[in-house]
Tab-separated table of N, CA and C in Angstrom:
chain	number	residue	atom	x	y	z
A	1	MET	N	167.452	182.727	143.843
A	1	MET	CA	166.572	183.057	145.081
A	1	MET	C	165.182	182.625	145.150
A	2	THR	N	164.748	182.272	146.433
A	2	THR	CA	163.634	181.790	146.691
A	2	THR	C	162.302	182.718	146.655
A	3	ASP	N	160.747	181.552	146.509
A	3	ASP	CA	159.273	182.702	145.765
A	3	ASP	C	159.545	183.218	147.778
A	4	ALA	N	158.753	184.184	147.977
A	4	ALA	CA	158.973	184.625	149.252
A	4	ALA	C	157.294	184.734	149.252
A	5	ARG	N	156.928	185.051	148.250
A	5	ARG	CA	154.923	184.846	148.293
A	5	ARG	C	153.939	184.388	149.036
A	6	PRO	N	154.374	182.944	149.132
A	6	PRO	CA	153.600	182.341	150.214
A	6	PRO	C	153.296	182.714	151.514
A	7	TRP	N	155.727	182.906	151.948
A	7	TRP	CA	154.942	183.749	153.318
A	7	TRP	C	154.511	185.036	153.528
A	8	THR	N	154.713	185.428	152.487
A	8	THR	CA	153.828	186.909	152.639
A	8	THR	C	152.472	186.582	152.806
A	9	TYR	N	152.385	185.523	152.506
A	9	TYR	CA	150.606	185.593	152.142
A	9	TYR	C	150.110	185.696	153.587
A	10	ALA	N	150.710	184.528	154.024
A	10	ALA	CA	150.859	184.048	155.560
A	10	ALA	C	150.781	185.189	156.617
A	11	ALA	N	151.768	186.224	156.182
A	11	ALA	CA	151.893	187.059	157.276
A	11	ALA	C	150.480	188.335	157.616
A	12	LEU	N	149.602	187.874	155.990
A	12	LEU	CA	148.991	188.601	155.829
A	12	LEU	C	147.642	188.488	155.998
A	13	PHE	N	147.390	187.441	156.209
A	13	PHE	CA	146.482	186.102	156.351
A	13	PHE	C	146.928	186.292	158.026
A	14	GLY	N	147.312	185.831	158.373
A	14	GLY	CA	147.871	185.989	159.700
A	14	GLY	C	147.935	187.300	160.742
A	15	ALA	N	147.430	188.027	159.808
A	15	ALA	CA	147.897	189.962	160.567
A	15	ALA	C	145.769	189.547	160.377
A	16	LEU	N	145.798	189.634	159.812
A	16	LEU	CA	143.810	189.790	159.152
A	16	LEU	C	143.288	189.019	160.046
A	17	TRP	N	143.648	187.753	160.730
A	17	TRP	CA	142.608	186.575	161.854
A	17	TRP	C	143.324	187.374	162.784
A	18	GLY	N	144.297	187.605	163.320
A	18	GLY	CA	144.974	188.043	164.639
A	18	GLY	C	144.306	189.501	164.685
A	19	ALA	N	143.555	190.577	163.593
A	19	ALA	CA	142.675	191.570	163.479
A	19	ALA	C	141.606	191.525	164.070
A	20	LEU	N	141.120	190.495	163.641
A	20	LEU	CA	140.088	189.709	163.868
A	20	LEU	C	139.486	189.616	165.446
A	21	GLU	N	140.176	188.855	165.756
A	21	GLU	CA	140.121	188.880	166.982
A	21	GLU	C	140.377	189.474	168.528
A	22	ALA	N	140.852	190.470	168.132
A	22	ALA	CA	141.813	191.384	168.809
A	22	ALA	C	140.470	192.355	169.409
A	23	THR	N	139.504	192.846	167.589
A	23	THR	CA	138.661	193.418	167.197
A	23	THR	C	137.362	193.038	167.776
A	24	VAL	N	136.917	191.917	166.825
A	24	VAL	CA	135.906	191.622	166.809
A	24	VAL	C	135.946	190.698	168.157
A	25	GLY	N	136.423	189.835	168.665
A	25	GLY	CA	136.491	189.211	169.055
A	25	GLY	C	136.084	189.846	170.729
A	26	THR	N	137.092	190.232	170.619
A	26	THR	CA	136.566	191.687	172.145
A	26	THR	C	135.372	192.193	172.751
A	27	THR	N	135.022	192.512	170.963
A	27	THR	CA	133.701	193.242	171.218
A	27	THR	C	132.409	191.953	171.615
A	28	LEU	N	132.127	191.622	170.750
A	28	LEU	CA	131.873	190.204	171.173
A	28	LEU	C	131.562	190.219	172.932
A	29	TYR	N	132.361	189.871	173.139
A	29	TYR	CA	133.053	189.541	174.399
A	29	TYR	C	132.710	190.260	175.587
A	30	LEU	N	132.872	191.485	175.346
A	30	LEU	CA	132.377	192.289	175.955
A	30	LEU	C	130.937	192.910	176.193
A	31	ALA	N	129.828	192.090	175.228
A	31	ALA	CA	128.748	192.405	175.177
A	31	ALA	C	128.123	191.341	175.109
A	32	ARG	N	129.366	189.849	175.722
A	32	ARG	CA	128.426	188.844	176.531
A	32	ARG	C	127.206	188.747	175.159
A	33	VAL	N	127.988	188.387	173.662
A	33	VAL	CA	126.881	187.391	172.860
A	33	VAL	C	126.908	186.316	172.946
A	34	PRO	N	125.502	185.673	173.094
A	34	PRO	CA	126.482	183.852	173.025
A	34	PRO	C	126.495	183.318	171.688
A	35	PHE	N	127.349	181.818	172.056
A	35	PHE	CA	128.165	181.326	171.129
A	35	PHE	C	129.456	182.458	170.484
A	36	ARG	N	129.920	183.074	171.376
A	36	ARG	CA	130.672	184.255	170.627
A	36	ARG	C	132.149	183.585	170.185
A	37	GLY	N	132.439	182.117	170.720
A	37	GLY	CA	133.368	181.712	170.931
A	37	GLY	C	133.587	181.300	169.106
A	38	SER	N	132.129	179.987	169.365
A	38	SER	CA	131.746	179.694	167.499
A	38	SER	C	131.975	180.649	166.790
A	39	LEU	N	132.223	181.662	167.011
A	39	LEU	CA	131.540	182.867	166.122
A	39	LEU	C	132.950	183.139	165.313
A	40	ILE	N	134.405	183.761	166.284
A	40	ILE	CA	135.233	184.116	166.644
A	40	ILE	C	136.260	183.057	165.115
A	41	GLY	N	135.709	181.330	166.158
A	41	GLY	CA	136.196	179.995	165.497
A	41	GLY	C	135.942	179.787	164.178
A	42	ILE	N	134.651	180.434	163.594
A	42	ILE	CA	134.517	180.960	162.206
A	42	ILE	C	135.595	181.237	161.826
A	43	ALA	N	135.155	182.619	162.062
A	43	ALA	CA	136.307	183.366	161.278
A	43	ALA	C	137.627	183.462	160.994
A	44	GLY	N	138.045	182.415	161.683
A	44	GLY	CA	139.490	182.066	162.286
A	44	GLY	C	139.627	181.110	161.377
A	45	LEU	N	138.726	180.011	160.755
A	45	LEU	CA	138.492	178.983	159.707
A	45	LEU	C	138.449	179.622	158.068
A	46	LEU	N	137.568	180.727	158.424
A	46	LEU	CA	137.633	180.826	156.851
A	46	LEU	C	138.866	181.798	156.372
A	47	CYS	N	139.325	182.752	157.419
A	47	CYS	CA	140.723	182.997	157.192
A	47	CYS	C	141.644	181.586	156.855
A	48	LEU	N	141.645	180.787	157.399
A	48	LEU	CA	142.644	179.795	156.824
A	48	LEU	C	142.178	179.126	155.933
A	49	ILE	N	141.082	178.637	155.520
A	49	ILE	CA	140.677	177.724	154.258
A	49	ILE	C	140.890	178.867	153.097
A	50	CYS	N	140.984	180.127	152.839
A	50	CYS	CA	140.957	181.029	152.036
A	50	CYS	C	142.905	180.771	151.208
A	51	LEU	N	143.657	181.336	153.316
A	51	LEU	CA	145.128	181.347	152.934
A	51	LEU	C	145.461	180.344	152.222
A	52	ARG	N	144.888	178.701	152.870
A	52	ARG	CA	145.022	177.183	151.676
A	52	ARG	C	144.740	177.565	150.796
A	53	ARG	N	143.537	177.458	150.278
A	53	ARG	CA	143.502	177.787	148.897
A	53	ARG	C	144.833	178.306	147.893
A	54	LEU	N	144.839	180.167	148.284
A	54	LEU	CA	145.628	180.515	147.343
A	54	LEU	C	146.922	180.437	147.792
A	55	GLN	N	147.657	179.377	148.829
A	55	GLN	CA	149.494	179.293	148.694
A	55	GLN	C	149.129	177.390	149.408
A	56	PRO	N	148.661	176.935	148.795
A	56	PRO	CA	148.689	175.539	149.474
A	56	PRO	C	150.441	175.027	149.284
A	57	ARG	N	150.805	175.240	150.238
A	57	ARG	CA	152.208	175.269	150.967
A	57	ARG	C	152.512	174.521	152.021
A	58	PHE	N	153.000	173.585	152.695
A	58	PHE	CA	153.468	173.133	153.855
A	58	PHE	C	153.987	174.357	155.039
A	59	GLY	N	152.937	174.446	155.860
A	59	GLY	CA	154.054	174.878	157.189
A	59	GLY	C	152.886	176.398	156.606
A	60	VAL	N	152.431	176.625	156.439
A	60	VAL	CA	151.870	178.549	155.699
A	60	VAL	C	150.906	178.638	157.072
A	61	CYS	N	149.964	178.100	157.154
A	61	CYS	CA	148.645	178.060	157.822
A	61	CYS	C	149.247	178.351	159.337
A	62	SER	N	150.523	177.400	159.824
A	62	SER	CA	150.993	177.740	160.606
A	62	SER	C	151.797	178.630	161.714
A	63	LEU	N	152.617	179.530	160.069
A	63	LEU	CA	152.901	180.150	160.342
A	63	LEU	C	152.008	181.535	160.263
A	64	ALA	N	150.501	181.776	159.592
A	64	ALA	CA	149.693	182.723	160.045
A	64	ALA	C	148.386	182.667	161.519
A	65	GLY	N	148.990	181.122	161.846
A	65	GLY	CA	148.533	180.309	163.673
A	65	GLY	C	148.983	182.074	164.540
A	66	VAL	N	151.103	181.763	164.372
A	66	VAL	CA	151.880	182.600	164.840
A	66	VAL	C	151.756	183.994	164.927
A	67	VAL	N	151.241	184.372	163.673
A	67	VAL	CA	151.152	185.792	162.959
A	67	VAL	C	150.260	186.189	164.402
A	68	ALA	N	149.093	185.818	164.199
A	68	ALA	CA	147.758	185.733	164.855
A	68	ALA	C	147.627	185.665	166.710
A	69	ILE	N	148.313	184.768	167.539
A	69	ILE	CA	149.178	184.963	168.115
A	69	ILE	C	150.206	185.931	168.875
A	70	PHE	N	150.651	186.054	168.036
A	70	PHE	CA	150.920	187.733	168.451
A	70	PHE	C	150.616	188.822	168.212
A	71	LEU	N	149.531	188.765	167.142
A	71	LEU	CA	148.538	190.250	167.757
A	71	LEU	C	148.032	190.087	168.457
A	72	LYS	N	147.215	188.745	168.601
A	72	LYS	CA	146.600	188.967	170.039
A	72	LYS	C	146.861	188.830	170.850
A	73	VAL	N	148.175	188.615	171.249
A	73	VAL	CA	149.010	188.587	173.133
A	73	VAL	C	149.146	190.444	172.930
A	74	PHE	N	149.705	190.877	171.932
A	74	PHE	CA	150.239	192.295	172.599
A	74	PHE	C	149.428	193.335	171.784
A	75	THR	N	148.084	193.536	171.346
A	75	THR	CA	147.571	194.139	171.552
A	75	THR	C	146.738	194.442	173.083
A	76	LEU	N	145.964	194.944	172.833
A	76	LEU	CA	145.092	196.100	173.930
A	76	LEU	C	144.120	194.858	174.438
A	77	GLY	N	143.279	194.664	172.981
A	77	GLY	CA	141.920	193.417	173.289
A	77	GLY	C	143.128	192.366	174.095
A	78	GLY	N	144.272	192.032	173.633
A	78	GLY	CA	144.305	190.433	174.596
A	78	GLY	C	144.717	190.454	175.727
A	79	LEU	N	144.664	191.986	176.214
A	79	LEU	CA	144.164	191.757	177.429
A	79	LEU	C	142.923	190.920	178.962
A	80	TYR	N	141.664	190.978	177.338
A	80	TYR	CA	140.809	190.240	177.684
A	80	TYR	C	140.954	189.135	178.077
A	81	PRO	N	140.439	188.020	178.970
A	81	PRO	CA	140.124	186.688	178.771
A	81	PRO	C	138.994	186.414	177.182
């Protein structure tokens, strides 16, 4: 039996990243905060750095990105550009 822990961490951090994108990103966009893309990019980068430090396995960060994309697209905040 293989260890599913890295993929669990990927799903967890991907969900965190997607939730940050959908909630905080949409709020910053609607508030017209300057450098909002950079702020959200830094938040996503911090999520990926923490994930990589916890689980240094090939493909884990890519899976977290896919989870974040799906969460961003399928939430109400994904309707805003």
